[in-house]
Short mmCIF file of C-alpha atoms in Angstrom, two decimals:
data_model
loop_
_atom_site.label_atom_id
_atom_site.label_comp_id
_atom_site.label_asym_id
_atom_site.label_seq_id
_atom_site.Cartn_x
_atom_site.Cartn_y
_atom_site.Cartn_z
CA MET X 218 105.32 60.24 104.50
CA SER X 219 104.06 62.10 107.55
CA GLN X 220 101.94 65.01 106.35
CA ASP X 221 102.22 68.35 108.12
CA VAL X 222 98.66 69.34 109.03
CA PRO X 223 97.65 72.34 111.17
CA PRO X 224 95.78 71.59 114.41
CA PRO X 225 91.98 71.98 114.27
CA TYR X 226 90.35 75.23 115.35
CA HIS X 227 88.66 73.25 118.11
CA ALA X 228 92.03 73.07 119.87
CA VAL X 229 91.99 76.85 120.42
CA ALA X 230 91.23 77.48 124.10
CA ARG X 231 87.95 79.22 124.99
CA HIS X 232 88.61 81.66 127.79
CA GLY X 233 85.79 83.67 129.34
CA VAL X 234 85.31 86.18 126.50
CA PHE X 235 86.35 84.10 123.52
CA PRO X 236 83.78 84.15 120.69
CA GLU X 237 81.87 80.89 120.26
CA PRO X 238 82.50 79.56 116.73
CA SER X 239 79.73 77.83 114.79
CA HIS X 240 80.65 74.67 112.89
CA ASP X 241 81.23 76.57 109.65
CA GLU X 242 83.12 79.47 111.27
CA ALA X 243 85.60 76.98 112.70
CA ALA X 244 85.81 75.34 109.26
CA ARG X 245 86.65 78.70 107.66
CA PHE X 246 89.62 79.13 110.00
CA ASN X 247 90.66 75.52 109.37
CA PHE X 248 90.70 76.28 105.65
CA LEU X 249 92.73 79.49 106.08
CA ALA X 250 95.25 77.83 108.40
CA SER X 251 95.82 75.14 105.80
CA LEU X 252 95.93 77.63 102.93
CA ASN X 253 98.51 79.80 104.70
CA LYS X 254 100.67 76.79 105.42
CA TYR X 255 100.44 75.78 101.75
CA MET X 256 101.40 79.23 100.55
CA ALA X 257 104.37 79.45 102.93
CA SER X 258 105.70 75.94 102.29
CA THR X 259 104.70 74.48 98.91
CA LEU X 260 104.40 77.77 97.04
CA GLY X 261 106.83 79.80 99.15
CA THR X 262 109.95 78.70 97.25
CA GLY X 263 108.56 80.10 93.99
CA ASN X 264 109.52 83.66 94.90
CA LYS X 265 113.19 82.74 95.29
CA LEU X 266 113.15 80.79 92.05
CA ALA X 267 111.51 83.61 90.14
CA TYR X 268 114.04 86.04 91.56
CA TYR X 269 117.21 84.13 90.84
CA LYS X 270 116.10 82.64 87.52
CA ARG X 271 114.63 85.63 85.79
CA VAL X 272 114.10 88.77 87.86
CA LEU X 273 117.74 89.18 88.95
CA PRO X 274 119.22 88.35 85.50
CA ALA X 275 116.81 90.82 83.87
CA PHE X 276 117.70 93.48 86.44
CA VAL X 277 121.43 92.99 85.88
CA LYS X 278 120.94 93.15 82.13
CA GLU X 279 118.98 96.39 82.42
CA HIS X 280 121.10 98.17 85.04
CA GLY X 281 124.50 96.59 84.64
CA ARG X 282 124.59 95.77 88.36
CA GLU X 283 122.71 93.86 91.05
CA PRO X 284 119.98 95.52 93.16
CA ARG X 285 121.38 97.76 95.89
CA ASP X 286 118.65 97.17 98.44
CA ARG X 287 115.42 95.30 99.22
CA HIS X 288 113.35 98.11 97.72
CA GLU X 289 114.87 97.68 94.27
CA ILE X 290 114.17 93.96 94.53
CA ARG X 291 110.58 94.67 95.52
CA HIS X 292 109.96 96.99 92.59
CA ALA X 293 111.41 94.41 90.21
CA MET X 294 109.52 91.48 91.81
CA ASN X 295 106.26 93.40 91.72
CA ARG X 296 106.45 93.11 87.92
CA ASP X 297 107.01 89.35 88.02
CA PRO X 298 103.90 87.27 87.22
CA TRP X 299 104.69 84.58 89.79
CA HIS X 300 105.28 86.99 92.65
CA ARG X 301 102.22 89.02 91.74
CA TYR X 302 99.96 86.00 91.81
CA TRP X 303 101.42 84.67 95.06
CA SER X 304 101.04 88.11 96.66
CA ALA X 305 97.48 88.46 95.41
CA LEU X 306 96.59 85.06 96.91
CA LYS X 307 98.20 85.94 100.21
CA ARG X 308 96.54 89.35 100.39
CA ASN X 309 93.20 87.65 99.82
CA SER X 310 93.92 85.19 102.60
CA MET X 311 94.59 88.11 104.98
CA GLU X 312 91.40 89.88 103.94
CA MET X 313 89.36 86.69 104.28
CA ARG X 314 90.76 86.16 107.78
CA GLN X 315 89.47 89.60 108.73
CA GLN X 316 86.03 89.10 107.18
CA ASN X 317 85.71 85.62 108.71
CA GLY X 318 86.76 86.83 112.16
CA ARG X 319 84.55 89.90 112.09
CA ALA X 320 81.53 87.95 110.89
CA MET X 321 81.91 85.55 113.82
CA VAL X 322 82.53 88.30 116.38
CA LEU X 323 79.96 90.86 115.25
CA ARG X 324 77.02 88.42 115.05
CA GLN X 325 77.57 87.65 118.77
CA LEU X 326 78.80 91.08 119.86
CA ASP X 327 75.91 91.61 122.31
CA THR X 328 76.95 88.47 124.18
CA LEU X 329 80.67 89.27 124.05
CA ASP X 330 80.16 92.80 125.33
CA ALA X 331 77.97 91.50 128.15
CA LYS X 332 80.58 88.91 129.13
CA ALA X 333 83.34 91.53 129.07
CA ARG X 334 81.26 93.87 131.26
CA GLN X 335 80.93 91.15 133.88
CA TYR X 336 84.70 90.95 134.17
CA ASN X 337 85.37 94.68 133.77
CA GLU X 338 82.77 96.68 135.67
CA GLY X 339 83.90 98.01 139.01
CA ARG X 340 87.43 96.57 138.73
CA ASP X 341 90.29 98.97 139.36
CA THR X 342 92.55 96.78 137.21
CA LEU X 343 91.17 98.40 134.04
CA ARG X 344 91.94 102.11 133.69
CA LEU X 345 90.72 103.70 130.47
CA ASP X 346 91.48 107.31 129.60
CA PRO X 347 89.46 108.82 126.74
CA ALA X 348 91.99 111.68 126.60
CA VAL X 349 94.62 109.35 125.12
CA GLU X 350 94.82 110.08 121.41
CA VAL X 351 95.29 107.39 118.80
CA PRO X 352 98.80 108.10 117.47
CA ARG X 353 99.21 108.60 113.74
CA TYR X 354 101.33 105.45 113.50
CA GLN X 355 98.31 103.48 114.69
CA ASN X 356 95.71 105.02 112.42
CA ALA X 357 97.47 106.05 109.20
CA VAL X 358 96.24 102.70 107.84
CA ASP X 359 94.37 99.81 109.45
CA ILE X 360 97.22 97.60 110.67
CA HIS X 361 97.15 93.96 109.37
CA CYS X 362 94.21 95.05 107.16
CA MET X 363 92.05 94.82 110.32
CA PRO X 364 89.13 97.13 109.58
CA GLY X 365 89.23 99.70 112.39
CA SER X 366 92.72 98.58 113.50
CA TYR X 367 93.08 98.08 117.29
CA HIS X 368 91.12 101.18 118.26
CA GLY X 369 88.00 100.83 116.06
CA GLU X 370 84.60 100.37 117.66
CA GLU X 371 81.37 99.19 116.07
CA ARG X 372 79.59 100.99 118.88
CA PRO X 373 80.92 102.86 121.91
CA GLY X 374 82.51 100.70 124.57
CA ASP X 375 82.58 97.44 122.60
CA VAL X 376 85.23 94.69 122.48
CA SER X 377 84.93 93.82 118.77
CA ALA X 378 88.50 94.80 117.84
CA GLY X 379 90.00 92.68 120.61
CA ALA X 380 87.80 89.67 119.94
CA ASN X 381 88.48 89.77 116.20
CA TYR X 382 92.22 90.09 116.76
CA ASP X 383 92.21 87.16 119.18
CA CYS X 384 90.05 84.73 117.24
CA GLY X 385 91.93 84.83 113.93
CA ILE X 386 95.57 84.55 115.01
CA PHE X 387 95.13 80.79 114.73
CA ALA X 388 94.44 81.14 111.00
CA THR X 389 97.46 83.29 110.18
CA THR X 390 99.93 81.31 112.30
CA GLY X 391 98.54 77.81 111.69
CA GLY X 392 98.21 77.36 115.44
CA GLY X 393 101.92 78.13 115.95
CA LEU X 394 101.28 80.33 118.97
CA GLY X 395 99.37 77.69 120.92
CA ALA X 396 95.88 77.29 122.38
CA LEU X 397 95.80 80.76 123.96
CA THR X 398 97.97 82.48 121.34
CA ASP X 399 100.45 83.04 124.13
CA GLY X 400 103.46 81.00 122.92
CA GLY X 401 105.56 84.19 123.02
CA GLY X 402 104.67 84.93 126.64
CA GLN X 403 105.19 81.29 127.63
CA ALA X 404 108.62 81.46 126.02
CA LEU X 405 109.48 84.56 128.10
CA VAL X 406 108.54 82.69 131.27
CA ASP X 407 110.77 79.75 130.32
CA TRP X 408 113.60 82.06 129.35
CA ILE X 409 113.64 84.15 132.53
CA LYS X 410 113.36 81.10 134.80
CA LYS X 411 116.54 79.75 133.19
CA GLU X 412 118.29 83.12 132.91
CA ARG X 413 117.52 84.32 136.45
CA PRO X 414 116.39 81.38 138.58
CA GLY X 415 114.64 82.58 141.71
CA TRP X 416 114.21 86.18 140.56
CA THR X 417 110.89 87.83 141.31
CA PRO X 418 110.53 91.26 139.72
CA ARG X 419 108.63 93.76 141.87
CA ARG X 420 106.92 95.36 138.89
CA ILE X 421 106.72 94.65 135.14
CA LEU X 422 105.60 97.07 132.41
CA ASP X 423 104.27 95.59 129.15
CA VAL X 424 104.11 98.21 126.39
CA GLY X 425 101.73 97.85 123.41
CA THR X 426 100.02 94.93 125.09
CA THR X 427 96.91 94.74 122.79
CA ILE X 428 94.87 91.89 124.30
CA GLY X 429 97.58 91.04 126.84
CA HIS X 430 98.14 87.57 125.41
CA ASN X 431 101.90 87.65 126.00
CA ILE X 432 101.79 89.21 129.46
CA VAL X 433 99.22 86.90 131.09
CA PRO X 434 101.74 83.98 131.24
CA LEU X 435 104.18 86.27 133.12
CA ALA X 436 101.40 87.44 135.45
CA LEU X 437 100.54 83.83 136.25
CA ALA X 438 104.20 82.82 136.64
CA PHE X 439 104.90 85.77 139.00
CA PRO X 440 101.71 86.07 141.07
CA ASP X 441 103.38 88.41 143.58
CA THR X 442 104.59 90.83 140.90
CA GLU X 443 102.62 93.96 140.15
CA ILE X 444 102.15 94.12 136.38
CA VAL X 445 101.04 97.07 134.26
CA ALA X 446 100.03 96.53 130.62
CA ILE X 447 99.55 99.64 128.50
CA ASP X 448 98.15 100.37 125.05
CA THR X 449 96.60 103.38 123.34
CA ALA X 450 93.54 101.42 122.15
CA ALA X 451 90.61 101.03 124.55
CA PRO X 452 88.75 98.22 122.70
CA VAL X 453 91.67 95.79 122.97
CA LEU X 454 92.26 96.76 126.61
CA ARG X 455 88.61 96.07 127.52
CA TYR X 456 88.83 92.68 125.89
CA GLY X 457 92.33 91.97 127.22
CA HIS X 458 91.36 92.82 130.80
CA ALA X 459 88.29 90.58 130.68
CA ARG X 460 90.37 87.82 129.10
CA ALA X 461 93.10 88.11 131.77
CA GLN X 462 90.55 88.12 134.61
CA SER X 463 88.85 85.02 133.23
CA LEU X 464 92.24 83.30 133.11
CA GLY X 465 92.92 84.21 136.74
CA ALA X 466 95.57 86.90 136.20
CA ARG X 467 94.53 89.36 138.91
CA ASN X 468 97.91 91.03 139.45
CA LEU X 469 97.69 92.67 136.04
CA THR X 470 96.37 96.20 135.47
CA PHE X 471 95.46 97.35 131.97
CA VAL X 472 96.02 101.07 131.44
CA GLN X 473 95.18 103.18 128.37
CA LYS X 474 98.38 105.13 127.82
CA ASN X 475 100.88 106.11 125.17
CA ALA X 476 104.35 104.78 126.08
CA GLU X 477 106.07 107.87 124.69
CA ASP X 478 105.09 109.59 127.94
CA LEU X 479 105.37 107.50 131.10
CA SER X 480 105.55 110.53 133.41
CA GLU X 481 102.94 108.92 135.68
CA TYR X 482 105.70 106.54 136.81
CA PRO X 483 108.78 107.69 138.76
CA ASP X 484 112.34 106.84 137.73
CA GLY X 485 113.30 103.24 138.45
CA TYR X 486 109.70 102.15 139.14
CA PHE X 487 109.77 98.88 137.16
CA ASP X 488 112.15 95.91 137.30
CA TRP X 489 111.22 94.74 133.81
CA VAL X 490 110.04 96.76 130.79
CA GLN X 491 109.10 94.87 127.64
CA THR X 492 107.37 94.82 124.28
CA THR X 493 106.37 91.78 122.24
CA MET X 494 105.91 92.30 118.49
CA PHE X 495 105.10 95.94 119.08
CA LEU X 496 108.01 98.20 118.10
CA HIS X 497 107.34 97.62 114.38
CA GLU X 498 103.93 99.24 114.87
CA THR X 499 105.35 102.57 116.08
CA SER X 500 107.35 105.18 114.11
CA GLY X 501 110.86 106.52 113.61
CA LYS X 502 110.46 109.18 116.31
CA ALA X 503 108.14 107.33 118.67
CA LEU X 504 110.35 104.23 118.94
CA PRO X 505 113.39 105.96 120.53
CA ARG X 506 111.07 107.95 122.81
CA ILE X 507 109.52 104.71 124.03
CA ILE X 508 112.95 103.15 124.63
CA ASN X 509 114.12 106.31 126.45
CA GLU X 510 111.07 106.39 128.69
CA GLY X 511 111.43 102.66 129.28
CA HIS X 512 115.02 103.19 130.38
CA ARG X 513 114.02 105.97 132.73
CA VAL X 514 111.31 104.00 134.52
CA LEU X 515 113.53 100.92 134.74
CA ALA X 516 115.26 100.25 138.07
CA GLU X 517 118.98 99.57 138.28
CA GLY X 518 119.52 95.86 137.77
CA GLY X 519 116.28 95.75 135.77
CA LEU X 520 115.60 94.12 132.43
CA MET X 521 114.47 95.64 129.14
CA LEU X 522 113.36 93.12 126.52
CA HIS X 523 111.85 93.43 123.04
CA LEU X 524 110.63 90.47 121.00
CA GLU X 525 110.62 91.11 117.25
CA GLN X 526 111.34 89.38 113.98
CA PRO X 527 115.07 89.62 113.18
CA GLN X 528 116.50 93.02 112.22
CA TYR X 529 117.88 93.42 108.70
CA SER X 530 121.66 93.36 108.91
CA ASP X 531 124.33 93.49 106.24
CA GLU X 532 124.73 89.76 106.74
CA MET X 533 121.09 89.08 105.80
CA PRO X 534 120.79 88.51 102.03
CA LEU X 535 118.85 91.26 100.25
CA PHE X 536 116.36 88.73 98.90
CA GLU X 537 115.52 87.61 102.45
CA GLN X 538 115.11 91.24 103.51
CA PHE X 539 112.74 91.72 100.59
CA ILE X 540 110.59 88.68 101.41
CA ARG X 541 110.50 89.63 105.11
CA ASP X 542 109.17 93.02 104.00
CA TRP X 543 106.07 91.53 102.38
CA ASP X 544 103.74 92.48 105.24
CA ALA X 545 104.99 96.06 105.23
CA PHE X 546 103.58 96.76 101.79
CA ASN X 547 100.91 94.08 101.41
CA ASN X 548 99.44 93.70 104.87
CA ASN X 549 99.41 97.28 106.17
CA GLU X 550 102.49 97.32 108.40
CA PRO X 551 103.83 100.70 107.28
CA PHE X 552 106.71 101.00 109.79
CA TRP X 553 107.80 97.37 109.44
CA SER X 554 110.40 97.93 106.72
CA SER X 555 112.08 100.98 108.30
CA MET X 556 111.94 99.49 111.78
CA HIS X 557 113.71 96.29 110.81
CA ALA X 558 116.50 98.30 109.19
CA LEU X 559 117.14 100.27 112.40
CA HIS X 560 120.05 99.45 114.65
CA LEU X 561 118.14 98.75 117.85
CA GLU X 562 121.44 98.34 119.65
CA ASP X 563 122.36 101.96 118.88
CA ILE X 564 118.96 103.23 120.03
CA MET X 565 119.23 101.25 123.27
CA GLU X 566 122.76 102.57 123.78
CA GLN X 567 121.61 106.16 123.27
CA ALA X 568 118.89 105.53 125.85
CA GLY X 569 121.59 104.59 128.36
CA PHE X 570 122.19 100.84 128.01
CA SER X 571 125.89 100.28 127.38
CA ARG X 572 126.79 97.75 124.69
CA ASP X 573 128.29 95.44 127.32
CA ASN X 574 124.94 95.12 129.00
CA GLN X 575 122.98 94.41 125.81
CA PHE X 576 122.25 90.98 124.36
CA VAL X 577 120.34 89.38 121.50
CA THR X 578 118.91 85.90 121.86
CA GLY X 579 116.55 83.61 119.95
CA VAL X 580 113.15 82.81 121.44
CA THR X 581 110.76 80.19 120.08
CA ALA X 582 107.10 79.90 121.01
CA VAL X 583 106.40 77.47 123.83
CA VAL X 584 103.24 75.51 123.01
CA ASP X 585 101.65 72.16 123.81
CA GLU X 586 103.47 70.18 121.14
CA THR X 587 101.10 67.24 121.34
CA ILE X 588 98.55 69.49 119.61
CA PHE X 589 100.35 72.52 118.19
CA PRO X 590 103.19 72.46 115.69
CA LYS X 591 106.77 73.00 116.73
CA GLN X 592 108.12 76.04 114.92
CA HIS X 593 110.95 75.89 112.49
CA GLN X 594 112.83 78.60 110.64
CA GLY X 595 114.21 78.71 107.14
CA GLU X 596 112.52 77.13 104.12
CA GLY X 597 108.77 77.13 104.51
CA GLU X 598 108.83 79.82 107.20
CA ASP X 599 105.96 82.27 106.93
CA HIS X 600 108.07 85.40 107.33
CA GLY X 601 106.49 87.99 109.58
CA ARG X 602 104.31 85.42 111.33
CA ALA X 603 106.83 82.75 112.35
CA ALA X 604 106.43 81.94 116.03
CA SER X 605 110.09 82.44 116.76
CA TRP X 606 111.72 85.77 117.40
CA HIS X 607 114.84 87.63 118.26
CA ALA X 608 114.85 89.07 121.77
CA TYR X 609 116.70 92.38 121.94
CA GLY X 610 117.50 92.91 125.59
CA ALA X 611 119.59 94.78 128.11
CA TRP X 612 120.21 94.80 131.84
CA LYS X 613 120.35 98.24 133.35
CA ARG X 614 123.55 98.69 135.31
CA ALA X 615 124.57 101.59 137.46
CA MET Y 666 72.37 87.57 117.45
CA THR Y 667 73.60 91.15 117.70
CA GLU Y 668 70.59 93.45 117.73
CA ASP Y 669 71.53 97.00 116.79
CA LEU Y 670 74.25 96.35 114.24
CA ASP Y 671 74.17 95.23 110.60
CA TRP Y 672 76.84 92.65 111.36
CA ILE Y 673 76.73 91.09 107.89
CA ALA Y 674 77.55 94.39 106.21
CA ARG Y 675 80.07 95.44 108.86
CA ALA Y 676 81.94 92.11 108.70
CA GLY Y 677 83.12 92.95 105.19
CA LYS Y 678 84.25 96.50 105.88
CA LYS Y 679 87.31 97.61 103.93
CA ALA Y 680 90.51 98.23 105.87
CA LYS Y 681 91.84 101.79 105.75
CA GLY Y 682 94.79 102.05 103.37
CA LYS Y 683 95.12 101.76 99.61
CA ARG Y 684 94.91 98.19 98.38
CA PRO Y 685 97.87 97.16 96.18
CA ALA Y 686 96.96 96.40 92.55
CA TYR Y 687 98.39 92.98 91.74
CA PHE Y 688 97.30 92.80 88.09
CA GLU Y 689 97.11 95.25 85.18
CA ASP Y 690 93.35 94.73 84.90
CA PRO Y 691 91.55 95.43 88.21
CA ALA Y 692 88.89 92.90 87.18
CA ILE Y 693 91.45 90.13 87.72
CA ASP Y 694 92.08 91.32 91.29
CA ARG Y 695 88.36 91.37 91.90
CA THR Y 696 87.70 88.00 90.32
CA LEU Y 697 90.49 86.37 92.31
CA SER Y 698 88.88 87.64 95.54
CA ILE Y 699 85.60 86.02 94.55
CA VAL Y 700 87.26 82.79 93.48
CA MET Y 701 89.22 82.52 96.73
CA ALA Y 702 86.11 83.21 98.83
CA LEU Y 703 84.35 80.43 96.89
CA VAL Y 704 87.32 78.12 97.37
CA GLY Y 705 87.01 78.75 101.11
CA GLU Y 706 83.28 78.10 101.17
CA VAL Y 707 83.64 74.79 99.29
CA SER Y 708 86.18 73.75 101.90
CA VAL Y 709 83.67 74.66 104.62
CA LEU Y 710 80.97 72.57 102.91
CA ARG Y 711 83.32 69.59 102.63
CA GLU Y 712 84.12 69.84 106.32
CA ARG Y 713 80.42 70.03 107.15
CA ILE Y 714 79.67 66.94 105.08
CA ASP Y 715 82.53 65.16 106.81
CA THR Y 716 80.99 66.07 110.16
CA VAL Y 717 77.61 64.71 109.05
CA GLU Y 718 79.20 61.49 107.84
CA ARG Y 719 81.13 60.95 111.04
CA LEU Y 720 78.10 61.63 113.21
CA LEU Y 721 75.93 59.32 111.10
CA ASP Y 722 78.57 56.61 111.35
CA ALA Y 723 78.56 56.94 115.11
CA LYS Y 724 74.87 57.52 115.81
CA GLY Y 725 72.72 56.55 112.81
CA SER Y 726 70.66 59.73 112.93
CA ILE Y 727 71.57 63.28 113.85
CA SER Y 728 70.28 66.79 114.48
CA ARG Y 729 71.65 70.20 113.56
CA ALA Y 730 72.69 70.65 117.17
CA ASP Y 731 74.83 67.54 116.82
CA ILE Y 732 76.62 69.14 113.87
CA GLU Y 733 77.17 72.46 115.63
CA GLY Y 734 78.39 70.72 118.77
CA TYR Y 735 80.69 68.32 116.99
CA GLU Y 736 84.32 68.35 118.12
CA PRO Y 737 86.67 66.03 116.29
CA ASP Y 738 88.96 63.80 118.34
CA LYS Y 739 92.66 63.87 117.54
CA SER Y 740 92.65 61.32 114.73
CA SER Y 741 89.47 62.71 113.14
CA ALA Y 742 90.92 66.22 113.28
CA ARG Y 743 94.02 65.00 111.51
CA GLU Y 744 92.03 63.19 108.81
CA ARG Y 745 89.98 66.34 108.23
CA GLY Y 746 93.11 68.50 108.17
CA LEU Y 747 94.55 66.17 105.56
CA LEU Y 748 91.34 66.39 103.54
CA THR Y 749 91.63 70.19 103.52
CA LYS Y 750 95.31 70.05 102.68
CA GLU Y 751 94.68 67.75 99.74
CA TYR Y 752 91.77 69.92 98.61
CA ILE Y 753 93.99 73.02 98.60
CA ALA Y 754 96.69 71.17 96.68
CA ARG Y 755 94.09 70.26 94.01
CA ILE Y 756 92.73 73.81 93.79
CA MET Y 757 96.21 75.31 93.59
CA ARG Y 758 97.48 72.82 90.99
CA GLY Y 759 97.89 75.48 88.28
CA VAL Y 760 99.89 77.78 90.54
CA GLN Y 761 102.02 74.91 91.84
CA GLN Y 762 102.73 73.72 88.28
CA ASP Y 763 103.82 77.26 87.36
CA LEU Y 764 106.29 76.88 90.20
CA GLU Y 765 107.55 73.56 88.80
CA ALA Y 766 107.92 75.18 85.39
CA LEU Y 767 109.97 77.94 87.01
CA ALA Y 768 112.32 75.34 88.43
CA GLU Y 769 112.76 73.55 85.08
CA VAL Y 770 115.53 74.26 82.63
CA ASP Y 771 113.90 76.12 79.73
CA GLN Y 772 111.83 73.61 77.81
CA PRO Y 773 111.12 73.80 74.08
CA SER Y 774 107.45 74.11 73.15
CA VAL Y 775 105.54 71.03 72.03
CA GLU Y 776 105.38 72.68 68.58
CA GLU Y 777 109.16 72.57 68.42
CA ILE Y 778 109.37 69.02 69.77
CA SER Y 779 106.79 67.93 67.24
CA LYS Y 780 108.97 69.25 64.44
CA THR Y 781 112.04 67.50 65.90
CA LEU Y 782 110.27 64.16 66.22
CA ARG Y 783 109.17 64.28 62.63
CA ASP Y 784 112.81 64.20 61.61
CA ILE Y 785 114.30 61.58 63.99
#
């Protein structure tokens, strides 16, 4: 049979500020990529088996009914020996990815900071603002178990958080996001070229950009468009700006800013406002504020688009909701569970997008398939990390 | 090498947020972390040996720089990926067999079978 093997770490592209892996550092990521694939595919089915064979029957016997929601399933599954062991293995894999990435980045931090400075100093396309506070939803815990989260610094002005975030995505996704971890952004380019052939937005706003990996493909595809990428965390912006410059994306300005307040921009300033895998890292009050501000700065005829994992609907089985929640409680994504239970359509409607102008569509990472794996959903999917998403979008009409 | 930072210590910094307890005895959580780190390092050693072997095959003698600079071609990368995959399957055999047992219809113990066989 043809064995499914992740691509080697050597296939990851080295842009101008990418950390240089030693032989063994690359081998560590090769191991983790393979381990994660094994846990999602070979071992992944065990959770469902444990649930339907013994956890659910025991629950029904005890309560006289089936679980009402994913939380009841989680509490019951957290007592099951199989699920506990699988979760413990997976948590360790996440922690190892962080240690492995940080060890590689921090030993060469002098070099990385120097490289970033070369791309950053004196450029008006990087605008940092020390007055921007780290919101509570970004620092209540370290997201993804990344020590220091997106905003942590080992020393003032460094790029360690960005470099660590960038270098380890290969391990957690098994290469599913492509050589530059930009399969999501590439997919957006493909999608818009089919959806609106010939359209050139005047301005695009990317909210919660981190290292800008999903906005660089749009910047390169629309060289005449003015693009603004914002985030509250300076370390990822420093890294992201240097990364974008080294990849030739010069029409892209990185700005340190909280999207809950976009008062710097007038009404209707942007033709496209988007987030990619960001809304689940906000909060119950911040999310609608961000959508409202996004609507305000969006021009008539403009596009709002959010890439996320699928929302939990009544049609989604409770067990699937539970397994999709794993990262919320085991990998420090504290808003993940609540966010996926929200009705984004309602929030977008309240912001001013009528239902008629909203749409939901599937988007799958666009990668070089001669090297990187084509993504599939369903059995064997690594929920939370699968390189295919739902796009929640709307066109703003008068 | 980074000069003004204890990068070895800082690489292993704990992430903010309470770590879930997966087992009743915290020593099991701890031991599993050590075992999995070791599992990873053995995989790294295997890959390094594979690199040495491939370079020796190709060149007869090698330097450390050859090892550090080695980049597998497509078929070598696949063979090495397969090696790692098979290694993980071997390490995880116990967990995977627990999974198979989960899928089985409840089996009698060998004690019980032994008693049955005595009488048939």
